[in-house]
Coordinates of N, CA and C in Angstrom, one line a residue:
X1 N -1.2 -3.8 -23.6 CA -2.0 -4.8 -22.9 C -2.9 -4.3 -21.8
X2 N -2.4 -3.3 -21.0 CA -3.2 -2.8 -19.9 C -4.5 -2.2 -20.3
X3 N -4.7 -1.8 -21.5 CA -6.0 -1.2 -22.0 C -7.0 -2.3 -22.2
X4 N -6.6 -3.6 -22.2 CA -7.5 -4.7 -22.4 C -7.9 -5.5 -21.1
X5 N -7.3 -5.0 -19.9 CA -7.7 -5.6 -18.7 C -9.0 -5.0 -18.1
X6 N -9.9 -5.9 -17.8 CA -11.2 -5.5 -17.3 C -11.1 -5.5 -15.7
X7 N -11.6 -4.4 -15.1 CA -11.6 -4.3 -13.6 C -13.0 -4.3 -13.1
X8 N -13.2 -4.3 -11.8 CA -14.5 -4.4 -11.2 C -15.3 -3.1 -11.6
X9 N -16.6 -3.3 -11.7 CA -17.5 -2.2 -11.9 C -17.8 -1.5 -10.6
X10 N -18.3 -0.2 -10.7 CA -18.6 0.5 -9.4 C -19.6 -0.3 -8.6
X11 N -20.6 -0.9 -9.2 CA -21.6 -1.7 -8.4 C -20.9 -2.9 -7.7
X12 N -20.0 -3.6 -8.4 CA -19.3 -4.7 -7.8 C -18.4 -4.2 -6.7
X13 N -17.7 -3.1 -6.8 CA -16.9 -2.5 -5.7 C -17.8 -2.1 -4.5
X14 N -19.0 -1.6 -4.8 CA -19.9 -1.3 -3.7 C -20.4 -2.6 -3.0
X15 N -20.7 -3.7 -3.7 CA -21.0 -4.9 -3.1 C -19.8 -5.4 -2.2
X16 N -18.6 -5.4 -2.8 CA -17.4 -5.8 -2.1 C -17.3 -5.0 -0.7
X17 N -17.4 -3.7 -0.8 CA -17.2 -2.8 0.3 C -18.3 -3.0 1.4
X18 N -19.6 -3.1 1.0 CA -20.6 -3.3 2.0 C -20.5 -4.6 2.7
X19 N -20.3 -5.7 2.0 CA -20.1 -7.0 2.6 C -18.9 -7.0 3.5
X20 N -17.8 -6.4 3.0 CA -16.6 -6.4 3.8 C -16.9 -5.7 5.2
X21 N -17.5 -4.6 5.2 CA -17.8 -3.8 6.4 C -18.8 -4.5 7.3
X22 N -19.9 -5.0 6.7 CA -20.9 -5.7 7.6 C -20.3 -6.9 8.3
X23 N -19.6 -7.7 7.6 CA -19.0 -8.9 8.2 C -18.0 -8.5 9.3
X24 N -17.2 -7.4 9.0 CA -16.2 -6.9 10.0 C -16.9 -6.4 11.2
X25 N -17.9 -5.6 11.1 CA -18.7 -5.1 12.3 C -19.2 -6.2 13.1
X26 N -19.8 -7.2 12.5 CA -20.4 -8.3 13.2 C -19.3 -9.1 14.0
X27 N -18.1 -9.1 13.5 CA -17.0 -9.8 14.2 C -16.4 -8.9 15.3
X28 N -16.1 -7.7 14.9 CA -15.3 -6.8 15.8 C -16.1 -6.1 17.0
X29 N -17.3 -5.7 16.7 CA -18.1 -4.9 17.7 C -18.2 -5.7 19.0
X30 N -18.6 -6.9 19.0 CA -18.7 -7.7 20.3 C -17.3 -7.9 20.9
X31 N -16.3 -8.1 20.1 CA -14.9 -8.4 20.7 C -14.4 -7.1 21.3
X32 N -14.6 -6.0 20.7 CA -14.1 -4.7 21.2 C -14.8 -4.4 22.5
X33 N -16.1 -4.6 22.5 CA -17.0 -4.3 23.7 C -16.4 -5.1 24.9
X34 N -16.1 -6.4 24.7 CA -15.6 -7.2 25.8 C -14.2 -6.7 26.2
X35 N -13.3 -6.6 25.3 CA -11.9 -6.2 25.7 C -11.8 -4.8 26.2
X36 N -12.6 -3.9 25.8 CA -12.6 -2.5 26.2 C -13.5 -2.2 27.4
X37 N -14.2 -3.3 27.8 CA -15.2 -3.2 28.9 C -16.1 -2.0 28.7
X38 N -16.7 -1.9 27.5 CA -17.6 -0.8 27.1 C -18.9 -1.5 26.7
X39 N -20.0 -0.7 26.7 CA -21.3 -1.2 26.2 C -21.2 -1.6 24.8
X40 N -21.9 -2.7 24.5 CA -21.9 -3.2 23.1 C -22.5 -2.1 22.2
X41 N -23.6 -1.4 22.6 CA -24.2 -0.4 21.8 C -23.2 0.7 21.4
X42 N -22.5 1.2 22.4 CA -21.5 2.2 22.2 C -20.4 1.8 21.2
X43 N -19.9 0.6 21.4 CA -18.9 0.1 20.5 C -19.4 -0.3 19.2
X44 N -20.7 -0.7 19.1 CA -21.3 -0.9 17.8 C -21.5 0.4 17.1
X45 N -21.8 1.4 17.8 CA -22.0 2.8 17.1 C -20.6 3.3 16.7
X46 N -19.6 3.1 17.5 CA -18.3 3.5 17.0 C -17.8 2.7 15.8
X47 N -18.1 1.4 15.9 CA -17.8 0.6 14.7 C -18.5 1.0 13.5
X48 N -19.8 1.4 13.6 CA -20.5 1.9 12.5 C -20.0 3.2 11.9
X49 N -19.6 4.1 12.8 CA -19.0 5.4 12.3 C -17.7 5.1 11.6
X50 N -16.8 4.3 12.2 CA -15.6 4.0 11.5 C -15.8 3.2 10.2
X51 N -16.8 2.4 10.2 CA -17.1 1.6 9.0 C -17.6 2.5 7.9
X52 N -18.4 3.5 8.2 CA -18.9 4.4 7.1 C -17.7 5.1 6.5
X53 N -16.8 5.6 7.4 CA -15.6 6.2 6.9 C -14.8 5.3 6.1
X54 N -14.6 4.1 6.6 CA -13.8 3.1 5.9 C -14.4 2.7 4.6
X55 N -15.7 2.6 4.5 CA -16.4 2.3 3.2 C -16.0 3.3 2.1
X56 N -16.1 4.5 2.5 CA -15.8 5.6 1.5 C -14.3 5.5 1.1
X57 N -13.4 5.4 2.1 CA -12.0 5.3 1.8 C -11.7 4.0 1.0
X58 N -12.3 2.9 1.4 CA -12.1 1.6 0.8 C -12.4 1.6 -0.7
X59 N -13.6 2.2 -1.0 CA -14.0 2.3 -2.4 C -13.0 3.1 -3.2
X60 N -12.6 4.2 -2.7 CA -11.6 5.1 -3.4 C -10.2 4.4 -3.5
X61 N -9.8 3.8 -2.4 CA -8.5 3.1 -2.4 C -8.4 2.0 -3.4
X62 N -9.5 1.1 -3.4 CA -9.5 0.0 -4.3 C -9.6 0.4 -5.7
X63 N -10.3 1.4 -6.0 CA -10.4 1.9 -7.4 C -9.0 2.3 -7.8
X64 N -8.3 3.1 -7.0 CA -7.0 3.6 -7.4 C -6.0 2.5 -7.5
X65 N -6.0 1.5 -6.5 CA -5.1 0.4 -6.6 C -5.3 -0.4 -7.8
X66 N -6.6 -0.6 -8.2 CA -6.9 -1.4 -9.5 C -6.3 -0.6 -10.7
X67 N -6.4 0.7 -10.7 CA -5.9 1.5 -11.8 C -4.3 1.3 -11.9
X68 N -3.7 1.3 -10.7 CA -2.2 1.1 -10.7 C -1.9 -0.3 -11.3
X69 N -2.6 -1.3 -10.8 CA -2.4 -2.6 -11.3 C -2.5 -2.7 -12.8
X70 N -3.6 -2.1 -13.3 CA -3.8 -2.1 -14.8 C -2.7 -1.3 -15.5
X71 N -2.3 -0.2 -15.0 CA -1.2 0.6 -15.6 C 0.0 -0.3 -15.8
X72 N 0.3 -1.2 -14.9 CA 1.5 -2.0 -15.0 C 1.2 -3.4 -15.6
X73 N 0.0 -3.5 -16.2 CA -0.4 -4.7 -17.0 C -0.8 -5.9 -16.1
X74 N -1.2 -5.6 -14.9 CA -1.6 -6.7 -14.0 C -3.1 -6.8 -13.9
X75 N -3.7 -7.9 -13.8 CA -5.1 -8.1 -13.6 C -5.4 -8.1 -12.1
X76 N -6.1 -7.1 -11.6 CA -6.4 -6.9 -10.2 C -6.9 -8.1 -9.4
X77 N -7.7 -8.9 -10.0 CA -8.3 -10.1 -9.3 C -7.3 -11.2 -9.3
X78 N -6.2 -11.1 -10.0 CA -5.2 -12.2 -10.0 C -3.9 -11.7 -9.4
X79 N -4.0 -10.9 -8.4 CA -2.8 -10.4 -7.7 C -2.0 -11.6 -7.0
X80 N -0.8 -11.4 -7.0 CA 0.1 -12.4 -6.3 C -0.1 -12.2 -4.8
X81 N 0.5 -13.1 -4.0 CA 0.4 -12.9 -2.5 C 1.1 -11.6 -2.1
X82 N 2.2 -11.3 -2.7 CA 2.9 -10.1 -2.4 C 2.1 -8.9 -2.7
X83 N 1.4 -8.9 -3.9 CA 0.5 -7.8 -4.3 C -0.7 -7.6 -3.3
X84 N -1.2 -8.8 -2.8 CA -2.3 -8.7 -1.9 C -1.8 -8.2 -0.5
X85 N -0.6 -8.5 -0.1 CA -0.1 -8.1 1.1 C 0.1 -6.5 1.1
X86 N 0.7 -6.0 0.0 CA 0.9 -4.6 -0.2 C -0.5 -3.9 -0.2
X87 N -1.5 -4.5 -0.9 CA -2.8 -3.9 -1.0 C -3.4 -3.8 0.4
X88 N -3.4 -4.9 1.2 CA -4.0 -4.9 2.5 C -3.2 -3.9 3.5
X89 N -1.9 -3.9 3.4 CA -1.1 -3.0 4.3 C -1.4 -1.5 4.0
X90 N -1.5 -1.2 2.7 CA -1.7 0.2 2.3 C -3.1 0.7 2.7
X91 N -4.1 -0.2 2.6 CA -5.4 0.2 3.0 C -5.5 0.4 4.5
X92 N -4.8 -0.5 5.3 CA -4.9 -0.4 6.7 C -4.1 0.9 7.2
X93 N -3.1 1.3 6.5 CA -2.3 2.5 6.8 C -3.2 3.7 6.7
X94 N -3.9 3.7 5.5 CA -4.9 4.9 5.3 C -6.0 4.9 6.3
X95 N -6.5 3.7 6.6 CA -7.6 3.7 7.6 C -7.2 4.0 9.0
X96 N -6.0 3.6 9.4 CA -5.5 3.9 10.8 C -5.2 5.4 10.9
X97 N -4.6 6.0 10.0 CA -4.3 7.4 10.1 C -5.6 8.3 10.1
X98 N -6.7 7.8 9.6 CA -7.9 8.5 9.6 C -8.8 8.1 10.8
X99 N -8.5 7.0 11.4 CA -9.4 6.5 12.5 C -8.9 7.0 13.9
X100 N -7.6 7.2 14.1 CA -7.1 7.5 15.4 C -7.8 8.8 16.0
X101 N -7.9 9.8 15.3 CA -8.6 11.0 15.9 C -10.0 10.7 16.3
X102 N -10.7 9.9 15.6 CA -12.1 9.5 15.9 C -12.1 8.7 17.2
X103 N -11.2 7.7 17.3 CA -11.1 6.8 18.5 C -10.8 7.6 19.7
X104 N -9.8 8.5 19.6 CA -9.4 9.3 20.7 C -10.5 10.2 21.2
X105 N -11.3 10.8 20.3 CA -12.4 11.6 20.7 C -13.5 10.8 21.3
X106 N -13.9 9.7 20.7 CA -15.0 8.9 21.0 C -14.8 8.2 22.4
X107 N -13.7 7.7 22.6 CA -13.4 7.0 23.9 C -12.7 7.9 24.9
X108 N -12.6 9.2 24.6 CA -11.9 10.1 25.5 C -10.6 9.5 26.1
X109 N -9.8 9.0 25.3 CA -8.6 8.3 25.7 C -7.4 9.0 25.1
X110 N -6.2 8.6 25.6 CA -5.0 9.2 25.1 C -4.5 8.6 23.8
X111 N -3.6 9.3 23.2 CA -3.1 8.9 21.9 C -2.5 7.5 21.9
X112 N -1.7 7.2 22.9 CA -1.0 5.9 23.0 C -2.0 4.8 23.2
X113 N -3.0 4.9 24.1 CA -4.0 3.9 24.3 C -4.8 3.7 23.0
X114 N -5.1 4.7 22.3 CA -5.9 4.6 21.1 C -5.0 4.0 20.0
X115 N -3.8 4.3 20.0 CA -2.9 3.8 19.0 C -2.7 2.3 19.2
X116 N -2.5 1.9 20.5 CA -2.4 0.4 20.8 C -3.6 -0.3 20.4
X117 N -4.8 0.3 20.7 CA -6.1 -0.4 20.3 C -6.1 -0.5 18.8
X118 N -5.8 0.6 18.1 CA -5.9 0.6 16.7 C -4.9 -0.4 16.0
X119 N -3.7 -0.5 16.6 CA -2.7 -1.4 16.1 C -3.2 -2.8 16.2
X120 N -3.8 -3.1 17.4 CA -4.3 -4.5 17.6 C -5.4 -4.8 16.6
X121 N -6.3 -3.8 16.4 CA -7.4 -4.0 15.4 C -6.8 -4.1 14.0
X122 N -5.8 -3.2 13.7 CA -5.1 -3.2 12.4 C -4.6 -4.6 12.1
X123 N -3.9 -5.2 13.0 CA -3.4 -6.6 12.8 C -4.5 -7.6 12.4
X124 N -5.6 -7.5 13.2 CA -6.7 -8.5 12.9 C -7.3 -8.1 11.6
X125 N -7.5 -6.9 11.3 CA -8.2 -6.5 10.1 C -7.3 -6.7 8.9
X126 N -6.0 -6.6 9.1 CA -5.0 -6.9 8.0 C -5.2 -8.3 7.5
X127 N -5.2 -9.3 8.4 CA -5.5 -10.6 8.0 C -6.9 -10.8 7.4
X128 N -7.8 -10.2 8.0 CA -9.2 -10.3 7.5 C -9.3 -9.8 6.1
X129 N -8.6 -8.6 5.8 CA -8.6 -8.0 4.5 C -8.0 -8.9 3.4
X130 N -6.9 -9.5 3.8 CA -6.2 -10.4 2.9 C -7.1 -11.6 2.6
X131 N -7.6 -12.2 3.6 CA -8.5 -13.4 3.4 C -9.8 -13.1 2.7
X132 N -10.4 -12.0 3.1 CA -11.7 -11.6 2.5 C -11.5 -11.3 1.0
X133 N -10.5 -10.5 0.7 CA -10.3 -10.1 -0.7 C -10.0 -11.4 -1.6
X134 N -9.2 -12.3 -1.1 CA -8.9 -13.5 -1.8 C -10.1 -14.3 -2.1
X135 N -11.0 -14.5 -1.0 CA -12.2 -15.2 -1.2 C -13.2 -14.5 -2.1
X136 N -13.3 -13.2 -2.0 CA -14.2 -12.4 -2.9 C -13.8 -12.6 -4.3
X137 N -12.5 -12.5 -4.6 CA -12.0 -12.6 -5.9 C -12.2 -14.0 -6.5
X138 N -12.3 -15.0 -5.7 CA -12.6 -16.4 -6.1 C -14.1 -16.5 -6.4
X139 N -14.9 -15.9 -5.5 CA -16.4 -16.0 -5.7 C -16.9 -15.2 -6.8
X140 N -16.3 -14.0 -7.0 CA -16.8 -13.0 -8.0 C -15.6 -12.6 -8.9
X141 N -15.1 -13.5 -9.7 CA -14.0 -13.1 -10.6 C -14.4 -12.2 -11.6
X142 N -13.5 -11.4 -12.1 CA -13.8 -10.5 -13.2 C -13.3 -11.2 -14.5
X143 N -14.2 -11.5 -15.4 CA -13.8 -12.2 -16.6 C -13.0 -11.2 -17.5
X144 N -11.9 -11.8 -18.0 CA -11.0 -11.1 -18.8 C -11.2 -11.5 -20.3
X145 N -11.0 -10.6 -21.2 CA -11.1 -11.0 -22.6 C -9.9 -11.9 -23.0
X146 N -10.2 -12.8 -23.9 CA -9.1 -13.8 -24.3 C -8.3 -13.0 -25.4
X147 N -7.0 -12.9 -25.1 CA -6.1 -12.2 -26.0 C -5.6 -13.2 -27.0
X148 N -5.4 -12.8 -28.2 CA -4.9 -13.7 -29.2 C -3.6 -14.3 -28.8
X149 N -2.7 -13.6 -28.2 CA -1.4 -14.1 -27.8 C -1.6 -15.2 -26.7
X150 N -2.7 -15.1 -25.9 CA -2.9 -16.0 -24.8 C -3.6 -17.2 -25.3
X151 N -4.3 -17.1 -26.4 CA -5.1 -18.2 -27.0 C -4.3 -19.1 -27.9
X152 N -3.0 -18.9 -27.9 CA -2.1 -19.7 -28.7 C -2.1 -19.4 -30.2
X153 N -2.6 -18.2 -30.6 CA -2.5 -17.7 -31.9 C -1.1 -17.3 -32.3
X154 N -0.8 -17.3 -33.5 CA 0.6 -16.8 -33.9 C 0.7 -15.3 -33.5
X155 N 1.9 -15.0 -33.1 CA 2.1 -13.6 -32.6 C 2.5 -12.7 -33.8

């Protein structure tokens, strides 16, 4: 059955990723600027750097996660809440582990302060990822072929 599941095309994944990051930057850059008492331009630039990194990782991560879903016979755009939570948490773990060094260097801050900032952002982005992906899957569903067994045909 898994060989009959259709997943997102590379162009669709690119649209997903670019929209995800643009909306996230528009929301987070001003908030980070206010809470960190930093210039909006500096925080916007940091957000852009982290976003470009995240876009590359997001594209790769989602492709791999989709392949795992398909291997187990699951349709990626029809993930359960549990599957969506694991998806979002895994992505955020990958992004956090690769963002901490950049944040420490950029803000010339210590590990603990950067970790606390990143954990705060991670929490916000975790919920954003969960909601964004669910909405995206509803707006841009991937059409699946109708299988004879699903169409009520004799087995």
